[in-house]
Each structure stands twice: as structure tokens, then as C-alpha cells.
Amino acid sequence: MDAPKIAMLLYPGCTPLDLLAPHAAFSHAAEVHLVWKDLDPVPTDSGVSLLPTTTLADCPADLAVLFVPGGLGQAPIAEDLDVLEFLADRGSRARYVTSVCGGSLLLGAAGLLRGHRATTHWTGLDLLEAFGAERVAERVVVDRNRITGGGVTAGLDFGLVVLAELMGEETARFTQLALEYDPAPPFGAGTPEASGPVLTGRAREFAKPVNDAMAVAAERLAGQGWGRAR
């Protein structure tokens, strides 16, 4: 049996953990392609650069999984026609269309979430509706062949869910054990409800420039036949 083909989009300003957490779950069970316009190192929003393994043009056409991460650089990508056309094309045939964090908004920009339940980072949940999706405040949301993960650290939960869909629960359970994934965070500050209004306000302000830019992009895209108008 051939290994399932997974394409994981890279772009300048993506968040490494959005991508690397699910990559850790996928890498031993799948043929994973890291995709960008060229093969030059791609800078992320934390200063680490990632190396693409293939280009948008050369990425396999028929995929088991199409995956998109979020990141502080996501707003310009939402209006990049080369990326949108790639996502729309591969997403039309992929067995699963997936994302972590703000990557769901990029799927939405390509018209791939209209009429689907989906999640994203908690600061951007309201934006899902601007792209025609139904917002769901959960860590991982499965709606038909759309699988979306919440913010950043949800990527490993997401990756194990996708792995179970592709390879069965036993493989996913083995991978969880191999990765020693048994989280016990040192602080009770992982959600707005647990963190209180001061920390929550700071986090919203941090994310506001990206979310404001995505809201503007959603309106422009709808006028161009993308996003919720796709």
C-alpha cells in the first residue's frame, strides 16, 4: 500500500508549530511535501526558516491531505492568487482539506470552507463567518472531509485525528505514545476563560492587526469571486 500523500503549505510568516506539530504525527506514516512557490528557505513568524521540498507547480495533483498553517504573515497570502488557485485546485480533489490555527481562514479565502463547520485560533473565530464557514469553538472540528484545528498547540491533537482517519486509530495511538503526548501545561492560562480579562485583552491586541487585515481581505476577495463568493 502506497503511503498517503500530504501537502503542507509553507509561506513567509507562517507559524512553525502550526505545521511542525502535525508534521511530527504524519512524517513516519505518509509522504509529506512541504510546498511553496520556489525551493528557497521560507522565513516563519518566529525567525526560523523552513525548507520547501516541492513547488506549487510540482506538488502532486491528487492528495490524501491538503494542509494549511496559520501565522502572522497570513493576510497577504489570503490575497495571493497563485496560492488561492493552488489551494482551490488541490482542495477540489484532496481526500481531506485541513488546517491549523489561521490556516482555516486561508482555506476560506480559497472558497474551501463555505457551508462547513470549522475552527481557528480563538481570536479569529468571528472571521470564519466572513469566509462562509460556521464557527465552532473546539480544539479540532471534523465536518465531512474538512478537518480544522484551533490555535497553534492544537496542531498535535489535529495531527493525531487526521492520522486516525488515514491510517486507523491504532496507528494514531501508537504515534501519540511514541511522541509521549500527555500534556500537563504548567499554567492554567490556555483559554480566555482560564486566563481572565487582562491576559485575554493582551492576546486580542496582539492578534488584532492580523485579524483586521484578514477582515479586509475577506471583503475584497468576495468582490473578486473568492472566499464566501466562491
Coordinates of N, CA and C in Angstrom, one line a residue:
M1 N 0.8 -1.2 0.0 CA 0.0 0.0 0.0 C 0.9 1.2 0.0
D2 N 0.6 2.1 -1.0 CA 1.4 3.4 -1.1 C 1.1 4.3 0.1
A3 N 2.1 5.0 0.6 CA 1.9 6.0 1.7 C 1.0 7.1 1.2
P4 N 0.1 7.6 2.0 CA -0.7 8.7 1.6 C 0.1 9.9 1.3
K5 N -0.3 10.7 0.3 CA 0.5 12.0 0.0 C -0.2 13.1 0.7
I6 N 0.6 13.9 1.4 CA 0.2 15.0 2.2 C 1.0 16.3 1.7
A7 N 0.3 17.3 1.4 CA 0.9 18.6 1.0 C 0.7 19.6 2.1
M8 N 1.7 20.2 2.7 CA 1.7 21.1 3.7 C 2.2 22.5 3.2
L9 N 1.4 23.5 3.1 CA 1.8 24.7 2.6 C 2.7 25.5 3.5
L10 N 3.8 26.0 2.9 CA 4.6 27.0 3.6 C 4.4 28.4 3.0
Y11 N 4.6 29.4 3.8 CA 4.6 30.8 3.3 C 5.3 31.7 4.2
P12 N 5.8 32.8 3.8 CA 6.5 33.7 4.7 C 5.6 34.2 5.8
G13 N 6.1 34.0 7.0 CA 5.3 34.5 8.2 C 4.3 33.4 8.7
C14 N 4.5 32.2 8.2 CA 3.6 31.1 8.9 C 4.2 30.8 10.3
T15 N 3.4 30.2 11.1 CA 3.8 29.8 12.5 C 4.4 28.4 12.4
P16 N 5.6 28.2 12.8 CA 6.3 26.9 12.6 C 5.5 25.8 13.4
L17 N 5.1 26.1 14.6 CA 4.4 25.0 15.4 C 3.1 24.6 14.7
D18 N 2.4 25.5 14.1 CA 1.2 25.1 13.4 C 1.4 24.0 12.4
L19 N 2.6 24.0 11.8 CA 3.0 23.0 10.8 C 3.7 21.8 11.4
L20 N 4.7 22.1 12.2 CA 5.6 21.1 12.7 C 4.9 20.1 13.7
A21 N 3.9 20.5 14.4 CA 3.2 19.6 15.3 C 2.5 18.5 14.5
P22 N 1.7 18.9 13.5 CA 1.1 17.8 12.7 C 2.1 17.1 11.9
H23 N 3.1 17.7 11.4 CA 4.2 17.1 10.7 C 4.8 15.9 11.5
A24 N 5.0 16.2 12.8 CA 5.5 15.1 13.7 C 4.6 13.9 13.7
A25 N 3.3 14.1 13.6 CA 2.4 13.0 13.6 C 2.3 12.3 12.2
F26 N 2.5 13.1 11.1 CA 2.4 12.5 9.8 C 3.7 11.8 9.3
S27 N 4.8 12.3 9.7 CA 6.1 12.1 9.0 C 6.5 10.6 8.8
H28 N 6.1 9.7 9.7 CA 6.5 8.3 9.7 C 5.5 7.5 9.0
A29 N 4.3 8.1 8.6 CA 3.3 7.3 8.1 C 2.8 7.7 6.7
A30 N 3.4 8.8 6.2 CA 2.9 9.4 5.0 C 4.1 10.0 4.2
E31 N 3.8 10.3 2.9 CA 4.7 11.0 2.0 C 4.4 12.5 2.1
V32 N 5.2 13.2 2.8 CA 4.9 14.6 3.2 C 5.6 15.6 2.3
H33 N 4.9 16.5 1.6 CA 5.5 17.5 0.8 C 5.3 18.9 1.4
L34 N 6.4 19.6 1.6 CA 6.4 21.0 2.1 C 6.4 21.9 0.9
V35 N 5.4 22.7 0.7 CA 5.1 23.3 -0.6 C 5.2 24.8 -0.5
W36 N 5.9 25.4 -1.5 CA 5.9 26.9 -1.6 C 6.2 27.2 -3.1
K37 N 6.3 28.5 -3.4 CA 6.4 28.9 -4.8 C 7.8 28.5 -5.4
D38 N 8.8 28.4 -4.6 CA 10.1 28.0 -5.0 C 10.7 27.2 -3.9
L39 N 12.0 26.8 -4.0 CA 12.6 26.0 -3.1 C 13.6 26.7 -2.1
D40 N 13.5 28.1 -2.1 CA 14.3 28.9 -1.2 C 13.8 28.7 0.2
P41 N 14.6 28.9 1.2 CA 14.1 28.9 2.6 C 13.0 29.9 2.8
V42 N 12.0 29.5 3.6 CA 10.8 30.3 3.8 C 10.9 30.8 5.3
P43 N 11.0 32.1 5.5 CA 11.1 32.6 6.9 C 9.7 32.5 7.6
T44 N 9.7 32.1 8.8 CA 8.5 32.0 9.6 C 8.3 33.2 10.5
D45 N 7.2 33.2 11.2 CA 7.0 34.4 12.1 C 7.7 34.3 13.4
S46 N 8.5 33.3 13.6 CA 9.4 33.2 14.8 C 10.9 33.4 14.5
G47 N 11.2 33.6 13.2 CA 12.6 33.8 12.8 C 13.2 32.5 12.3
V48 N 12.6 31.4 12.5 CA 13.2 30.1 11.9 C 12.7 30.0 10.5
S49 N 13.6 29.5 9.6 CA 13.2 29.3 8.2 C 13.0 27.8 8.0
L50 N 12.1 27.5 7.1 CA 11.8 26.1 6.7 C 12.1 25.9 5.3
L51 N 12.5 24.7 4.9 CA 12.8 24.4 3.5 C 11.7 23.7 2.8
P52 N 11.2 24.3 1.7 CA 10.2 23.5 0.9 C 10.9 22.3 0.3
T53 N 10.1 21.3 0.0 CA 10.5 20.1 -0.7 C 10.0 20.1 -2.1
T54 N 9.0 20.9 -2.4 CA 8.5 21.0 -3.8 C 7.8 22.3 -4.0
T55 N 7.4 22.6 -5.2 CA 6.8 23.9 -5.5 C 5.3 23.7 -5.7
L56 N 4.6 24.9 -5.8 CA 3.2 24.8 -6.1 C 2.9 24.1 -7.4
A57 N 3.7 24.4 -8.4 CA 3.6 23.8 -9.7 C 3.8 22.3 -9.7
D58 N 4.8 21.8 -8.9 CA 5.2 20.4 -9.0 C 4.6 19.6 -7.9
C59 N 3.8 20.1 -7.0 CA 3.2 19.3 -6.0 C 2.2 18.3 -6.6
P60 N 2.2 17.1 -6.0 CA 1.3 16.1 -6.6 C -0.1 16.6 -6.7
A61 N -0.8 16.2 -7.8 CA -2.1 16.7 -8.0 C -3.2 16.1 -7.2
D62 N -3.0 14.8 -6.9 CA -4.0 14.1 -6.1 C -3.5 13.8 -4.7
L63 N -4.1 14.3 -3.7 CA -3.5 14.3 -2.4 C -4.5 13.6 -1.4
A64 N -3.9 12.9 -0.4 CA -4.8 12.4 0.7 C -5.2 13.6 1.6
V65 N -4.2 14.5 1.8 CA -4.4 15.6 2.7 C -3.8 16.9 2.1
L66 N -4.6 17.9 2.1 CA -4.1 19.3 1.9 C -4.1 20.0 3.2
F67 N -3.0 20.6 3.6 CA -2.9 21.2 4.9 C -2.4 22.7 4.8
V68 N -3.0 23.6 5.6 CA -2.5 25.0 5.6 C -2.4 25.4 7.1
P69 N -1.2 26.0 7.4 CA -1.0 26.6 8.7 C -1.4 28.0 8.8
G70 N -1.5 28.6 10.0 CA -1.7 30.0 10.1 C -0.4 30.7 10.4
G71 N -0.5 32.0 10.7 CA 0.7 32.7 11.0 C 0.5 34.2 10.9
L72 N 1.4 35.0 11.5 CA 1.3 36.4 11.4 C 1.4 37.0 10.0
G73 N 1.9 36.2 9.1 CA 2.0 36.6 7.7 C 0.9 36.1 6.8
Q74 N -0.2 35.7 7.4 CA -1.3 35.0 6.6 C -2.1 36.0 5.8
A75 N -2.2 37.3 6.2 CA -3.1 38.2 5.5 C -2.7 38.4 4.0
P76 N -1.4 38.7 3.7 CA -1.0 38.8 2.3 C -1.3 37.5 1.5
I77 N -1.1 36.4 2.2 CA -1.3 35.1 1.5 C -2.8 34.9 1.1
A78 N -3.6 35.5 1.9 CA -5.1 35.3 1.6 C -5.5 36.0 0.3
E79 N -4.7 36.9 -0.2 CA -5.0 37.6 -1.5 C -3.9 37.3 -2.5
D80 N -3.2 36.2 -2.3 CA -2.2 35.8 -3.3 C -2.8 34.8 -4.3
L81 N -3.1 35.3 -5.5 CA -3.8 34.4 -6.4 C -3.2 33.1 -6.8
D82 N -1.8 33.1 -6.8 CA -1.1 31.8 -7.1 C -1.5 30.8 -6.0
V83 N -1.5 31.3 -4.7 CA -1.8 30.4 -3.6 C -3.2 30.0 -3.6
L84 N -4.1 30.9 -3.8 CA -5.5 30.6 -3.9 C -5.9 29.6 -4.9
E85 N -5.3 29.8 -6.1 CA -5.6 28.9 -7.2 C -5.0 27.5 -6.9
F86 N -3.8 27.4 -6.3 CA -3.3 26.1 -5.8 C -4.2 25.5 -4.8
L87 N -4.6 26.2 -3.8 CA -5.5 25.6 -2.8 C -6.8 25.1 -3.4
A88 N -7.4 26.0 -4.2 CA -8.7 25.6 -4.8 C -8.6 24.4 -5.7
D89 N -7.5 24.3 -6.4 CA -7.2 23.1 -7.3 C -7.0 21.8 -6.5
R90 N -6.0 21.9 -5.6 CA -5.7 20.6 -4.9 C -6.8 20.3 -3.9
G91 N -7.5 21.3 -3.3 CA -8.6 21.1 -2.4 C -9.8 20.5 -3.1
S92 N -9.9 20.7 -4.4 CA -11.1 20.1 -5.1 C -11.0 18.6 -5.2
R93 N -9.8 18.1 -5.1 CA -9.6 16.6 -5.2 C -9.1 15.9 -4.0
A94 N -8.5 16.7 -3.0 CA -7.9 16.0 -1.9 C -9.0 15.3 -1.1
R95 N -8.5 14.2 -0.5 CA -9.4 13.4 0.3 C -9.8 14.1 1.6
Y96 N -8.9 14.9 2.2 CA -9.1 15.7 3.3 C -8.5 17.1 3.1
V97 N -9.3 18.1 3.4 CA -8.9 19.5 3.3 C -8.8 20.1 4.8
T98 N -7.6 20.5 5.1 CA -7.3 20.7 6.6 C -6.5 21.9 6.9
S99 N -6.5 22.3 8.2 CA -5.7 23.4 8.6 C -5.5 23.4 10.1
V100 N -4.6 24.2 10.6 CA -4.5 24.5 12.0 C -4.4 26.1 12.1
C101 N -5.0 26.5 13.2 CA -5.0 28.0 13.6 C -5.6 28.8 12.4
G102 N -4.9 29.9 12.0 CA -5.5 30.8 11.0 C -5.4 30.2 9.6
G103 N -4.8 29.0 9.5 CA -4.9 28.3 8.2 C -6.3 28.1 7.7
S104 N -7.3 28.0 8.6 CA -8.6 27.8 8.1 C -9.1 29.0 7.4
L105 N -8.7 30.2 7.8 CA -9.1 31.4 7.1 C -8.5 31.4 5.7
L106 N -7.3 30.9 5.5 CA -6.8 30.8 4.1 C -7.6 29.8 3.3
L107 N -8.0 28.7 3.9 CA -8.9 27.7 3.2 C -10.2 28.5 2.8
G108 N -10.7 29.3 3.8 CA -11.9 30.1 3.5 C -11.7 31.0 2.4
A109 N -10.5 31.7 2.3 CA -10.2 32.6 1.2 C -10.2 31.9 -0.1
A110 N -9.8 30.7 -0.2 CA -9.9 29.9 -1.4 C -11.3 29.3 -1.7
G111 N -12.2 29.6 -0.9 CA -13.6 29.1 -1.1 C -13.8 27.7 -0.7
L112 N -12.9 27.2 0.2 CA -13.0 25.7 0.6 C -13.7 25.5 1.9
L113 N -14.2 26.5 2.6 CA -15.0 26.2 3.8 C -16.4 26.7 3.8
R114 N -16.9 27.2 2.7 CA -18.2 27.7 2.6 C -19.2 26.6 2.9
G115 N -20.1 26.8 3.9 CA -21.1 25.8 4.3 C -20.5 24.7 5.2
H116 N -19.3 24.9 5.7 CA -18.7 23.9 6.6 C -18.5 24.4 8.0
R117 N -18.6 23.5 9.0 CA -18.2 23.9 10.3 C -16.7 23.9 10.4
A118 N -16.1 24.9 11.2 CA -14.7 25.0 11.2 C -14.3 25.7 12.5
T119 N -13.0 25.6 12.8 CA -12.4 26.3 13.9 C -11.1 27.0 13.5
T120 N -10.6 27.9 14.4 CA -9.4 28.6 14.1 C -8.9 29.0 15.5
H121 N -7.8 29.8 15.5 CA -7.4 30.5 16.8 C -8.6 31.2 17.4
W122 N -8.7 31.2 18.7 CA -9.9 31.8 19.4 C -10.1 33.3 19.1
T123 N -9.0 34.0 18.8 CA -9.1 35.4 18.5 C -9.7 35.7 17.1
G124 N -9.7 34.6 16.3 CA -10.2 34.8 14.9 C -11.5 34.1 14.6
L125 N -12.1 33.5 15.6 CA -13.3 32.7 15.3 C -14.4 33.5 14.5
D126 N -14.6 34.8 14.9 CA -15.7 35.5 14.2 C -15.4 35.7 12.7
L127 N -14.1 35.6 12.3 CA -13.8 35.8 10.9 C -14.2 34.6 10.0
L128 N -14.4 33.5 10.6 CA -14.8 32.3 9.8 C -16.1 32.6 9.1
E129 N -17.0 33.3 9.7 CA -18.3 33.6 9.1 C -18.1 34.5 7.8
A130 N -17.1 35.4 7.9 CA -16.8 36.2 6.7 C -16.4 35.4 5.5
F131 N -15.9 34.2 5.7 CA -15.5 33.3 4.6 C -16.5 32.2 4.4
G132 N -17.7 32.4 4.9 CA -18.8 31.5 4.6 C -18.8 30.2 5.4
A133 N -18.0 30.1 6.5 CA -18.0 28.9 7.3 C -18.8 29.2 8.6
E134 N -19.2 28.1 9.3 CA -19.8 28.1 10.6 C -18.8 28.0 11.7
R135 N -18.6 29.0 12.5 CA -17.6 29.0 13.5 C -17.9 28.0 14.6
V136 N -16.9 27.2 15.1 CA -17.1 26.3 16.2 C -15.9 26.4 17.1
A137 N -16.1 26.7 18.4 CA -15.0 26.9 19.3 C -14.6 25.6 20.0
E138 N -13.9 24.8 19.2 CA -13.5 23.5 19.6 C -12.0 23.3 19.2
R139 N -11.3 22.4 19.8 CA -9.9 22.2 19.5 C -9.7 21.6 18.2
V140 N -10.5 20.6 17.8 CA -10.4 20.0 16.5 C -11.9 19.8 16.0
V141 N -12.2 20.2 14.8 CA -13.5 20.1 14.2 C -13.5 19.3 12.9
V142 N -14.3 18.3 12.9 CA -14.4 17.4 11.7 C -15.8 17.6 11.1
D143 N -15.8 18.1 9.8 CA -17.1 18.2 9.1 C -16.9 17.7 7.7
R144 N -17.5 16.5 7.5 CA -17.2 15.8 6.3 C -15.7 15.6 6.0
N145 N -15.2 16.1 4.9 CA -13.8 15.9 4.7 C -13.0 17.2 5.1
R146 N -13.6 18.1 5.8 CA -12.8 19.2 6.3 C -12.5 19.0 7.8
I147 N -11.2 19.1 8.1 CA -10.7 18.9 9.4 C -9.9 20.1 9.8
T148 N -10.3 20.9 10.8 CA -9.6 22.1 11.2 C -9.3 22.1 12.7
G149 N -8.1 22.6 13.0 CA -7.6 22.6 14.3 C -7.6 24.1 14.9
G150 N -7.7 24.2 16.2 CA -7.6 25.5 16.8 C -6.2 26.1 16.8
G151 N -5.9 27.0 17.7 CA -4.7 27.7 17.7 C -3.5 26.9 18.0
V152 N -2.4 27.0 17.2 CA -1.1 26.6 17.4 C -0.9 25.2 18.0
T153 N -1.0 25.1 19.3 CA -0.7 23.8 20.0 C -1.8 22.8 19.7
A154 N -2.9 23.2 19.2 CA -3.9 22.2 18.8 C -3.4 21.4 17.6
G155 N -2.3 21.8 17.0 CA -1.8 21.1 15.9 C -1.5 19.6 16.1
L156 N -1.0 19.3 17.3 CA -0.7 17.8 17.5 C -2.0 17.0 17.7
D157 N -3.0 17.6 18.4 CA -4.3 16.9 18.5 C -4.8 16.7 17.1
F158 N -4.8 17.8 16.3 CA -5.3 17.8 15.0 C -4.6 16.7 14.2
G159 N -3.2 16.6 14.3 CA -2.5 15.7 13.5 C -2.8 14.2 13.8
L160 N -3.1 14.0 15.1 CA -3.5 12.6 15.5 C -4.9 12.3 15.0
V161 N -5.8 13.2 15.0 CA -7.1 13.0 14.5 C -7.0 12.7 13.0
V162 N -6.2 13.4 12.2 CA -6.1 13.2 10.8 C -5.4 11.8 10.6
L163 N -4.4 11.5 11.4 CA -3.7 10.2 11.2 C -4.7 9.1 11.5
A164 N -5.5 9.2 12.4 CA -6.5 8.2 12.7 C -7.4 8.0 11.5
E165 N -7.8 9.1 10.9 CA -8.7 9.0 9.7 C -8.0 8.3 8.5
L166 N -6.7 8.6 8.4 CA -5.9 8.0 7.3 C -5.5 6.5 7.5
M167 N -5.0 6.3 8.7 CA -4.3 5.0 9.0 C -5.0 4.1 10.1
G168 N -6.0 4.7 10.7 CA -6.7 3.9 11.7 C -6.2 4.4 13.1
E169 N -7.1 4.1 14.1 CA -6.8 4.6 15.5 C -5.6 3.9 16.1
E170 N -5.3 2.7 15.8 CA -4.2 2.0 16.4 C -2.9 2.7 16.0
T171 N -2.7 3.1 14.7 CA -1.6 3.9 14.3 C -1.5 5.2 15.0
A172 N -2.6 5.9 15.2 CA -2.6 7.2 15.8 C -2.3 7.0 17.3
R173 N -2.8 6.0 18.0 CA -2.5 5.8 19.4 C -1.0 5.5 19.6
F174 N -0.4 4.7 18.7 CA 1.0 4.4 18.7 C 1.8 5.6 18.6
T175 N 1.4 6.5 17.6 CA 2.2 7.7 17.4 C 2.1 8.6 18.6
Q176 N 0.9 8.7 19.2 CA 0.8 9.5 20.4 C 1.7 9.1 21.5
L177 N 1.8 7.7 21.7 CA 2.7 7.2 22.7 C 4.2 7.4 22.3
A178 N 4.5 7.2 21.1 CA 5.9 7.5 20.6 C 6.3 8.9 20.8
L179 N 5.4 9.8 20.7 CA 5.7 11.3 20.9 C 5.5 11.7 22.4
E180 N 5.1 10.7 23.2 CA 4.9 11.0 24.6 C 4.0 12.2 24.8
Y181 N 2.9 12.1 24.1 CA 2.0 13.3 24.1 C 0.9 13.1 25.2
D182 N 1.2 13.6 26.4 CA 0.4 13.5 27.6 C 0.4 14.9 28.3
P183 N -0.2 15.9 27.6 CA 0.1 17.3 28.1 C -0.4 17.6 29.5
A184 N 0.5 18.3 30.2 CA 0.2 18.8 31.5 C 0.8 20.2 31.6
P185 N 0.1 21.3 31.0 CA 0.7 22.6 31.0 C 1.0 23.2 32.4
P186 N 2.0 23.9 32.5 CA 2.4 24.4 33.8 C 1.5 25.5 34.4
F187 N 0.7 26.1 33.5 CA -0.1 27.2 34.0 C -1.6 27.0 33.4
G188 N -2.5 27.4 34.2 CA -3.9 27.4 33.7 C -4.3 28.6 32.9
A189 N -3.6 28.8 31.8 CA -3.8 30.0 31.0 C -3.9 29.7 29.5
G190 N -4.5 28.5 29.2 CA -4.5 28.1 27.8 C -5.8 28.6 27.1
T191 N -6.8 29.1 27.8 CA -8.0 29.6 27.2 C -8.4 31.0 27.7
P192 N -9.2 31.7 27.0 CA -9.6 33.0 27.6 C -10.4 32.8 28.9
E193 N -11.2 31.8 29.0 CA -11.9 31.5 30.3 C -11.0 31.3 31.4
A194 N -9.9 30.6 31.2 CA -9.0 30.3 32.3 C -8.0 31.5 32.6
S195 N -7.9 32.4 31.7 CA -6.8 33.4 31.8 C -7.3 34.7 32.4
G196 N -8.6 35.0 32.3 CA -9.1 36.2 32.8 C -9.0 37.4 31.8
P197 N -9.6 38.5 32.1 CA -9.8 39.6 31.2 C -8.5 40.3 30.8
V198 N -7.5 40.4 31.7 CA -6.3 41.2 31.4 C -5.5 40.5 30.4
L199 N -5.1 39.2 30.6 CA -4.4 38.4 29.7 C -5.1 38.3 28.4
T200 N -6.4 38.0 28.5 CA -7.2 37.9 27.2 C -7.2 39.1 26.4
G201 N -7.3 40.3 27.0 CA -7.2 41.5 26.3 C -5.9 41.7 25.6
R202 N -4.8 41.4 26.3 CA -3.5 41.5 25.7 C -3.3 40.6 24.5
A203 N -3.9 39.4 24.6 CA -3.8 38.5 23.5 C -4.6 39.0 22.3
R204 N -5.8 39.5 22.6 CA -6.6 40.1 21.5 C -5.9 41.2 20.8
E205 N -5.2 42.1 21.6 CA -4.5 43.2 21.0 C -3.3 42.7 20.1
F206 N -2.7 41.7 20.6 CA -1.5 41.1 19.8 C -2.0 40.6 18.4
A207 N -3.2 39.9 18.4 CA -3.7 39.3 17.2 C -4.5 40.3 16.3
K208 N -4.8 41.5 16.9 CA -5.7 42.4 16.2 C -5.2 42.9 14.8
P209 N -3.9 43.2 14.6 CA -3.5 43.6 13.2 C -3.7 42.5 12.2
V210 N -3.4 41.3 12.5 CA -3.6 40.2 11.6 C -5.1 40.0 11.3
N211 N -5.9 40.0 12.4 CA -7.4 39.7 12.2 C -8.0 40.9 11.4
D212 N -7.6 42.1 11.7 CA -8.2 43.2 11.0 C -7.9 43.1 9.5
A213 N -6.6 42.8 9.2 CA -6.2 42.6 7.8 C -7.0 41.5 7.1
M214 N -7.2 40.4 7.9 CA -8.0 39.3 7.3 C -9.4 39.7 7.0
A215 N -10.0 40.5 7.9 CA -11.4 41.0 7.6 C -11.5 41.8 6.4
V216 N -10.5 42.7 6.2 CA -10.4 43.5 4.9 C -10.3 42.6 3.7
A217 N -9.4 41.6 3.8 CA -9.2 40.7 2.7 C -10.4 39.9 2.4
A218 N -11.2 39.5 3.4 CA -12.5 38.8 3.1 C -13.4 39.6 2.3
E219 N -13.5 40.9 2.5 CA -14.4 41.7 1.7 C -13.9 41.9 0.3
R220 N -12.6 42.1 0.2 CA -12.1 42.3 -1.2 C -12.2 41.0 -2.0
L221 N -11.9 39.8 -1.3 CA -12.0 38.6 -2.0 C -13.4 38.2 -2.5
A222 N -14.4 38.5 -1.6 CA -15.8 38.3 -2.0 C -16.2 39.1 -3.3
G223 N -15.6 40.3 -3.4 CA -15.9 41.1 -4.6 C -15.2 40.6 -5.8
Q224 N -14.2 39.7 -5.6 CA -13.4 39.1 -6.8 C -13.8 37.7 -7.0
G225 N -14.9 37.2 -6.4 CA -15.3 35.8 -6.6 C -14.6 34.8 -5.8
W226 N -13.9 35.2 -4.8 CA -13.2 34.2 -3.9 C -13.9 34.2 -2.6
G227 N -13.3 33.5 -1.6 CA -13.9 33.5 -0.3 C -15.3 33.0 -0.2
R228 N -16.1 33.7 0.5 CA -17.5 33.2 0.6 C -18.3 33.3 -0.7
A229 N -17.8 34.0 -1.7 CA -18.4 34.1 -3.0 C -18.0 33.0 -4.0
R230 N -17.1 32.1 -3.5 CA -16.5 31.1 -4.4 C -17.6 30.0 -4.7

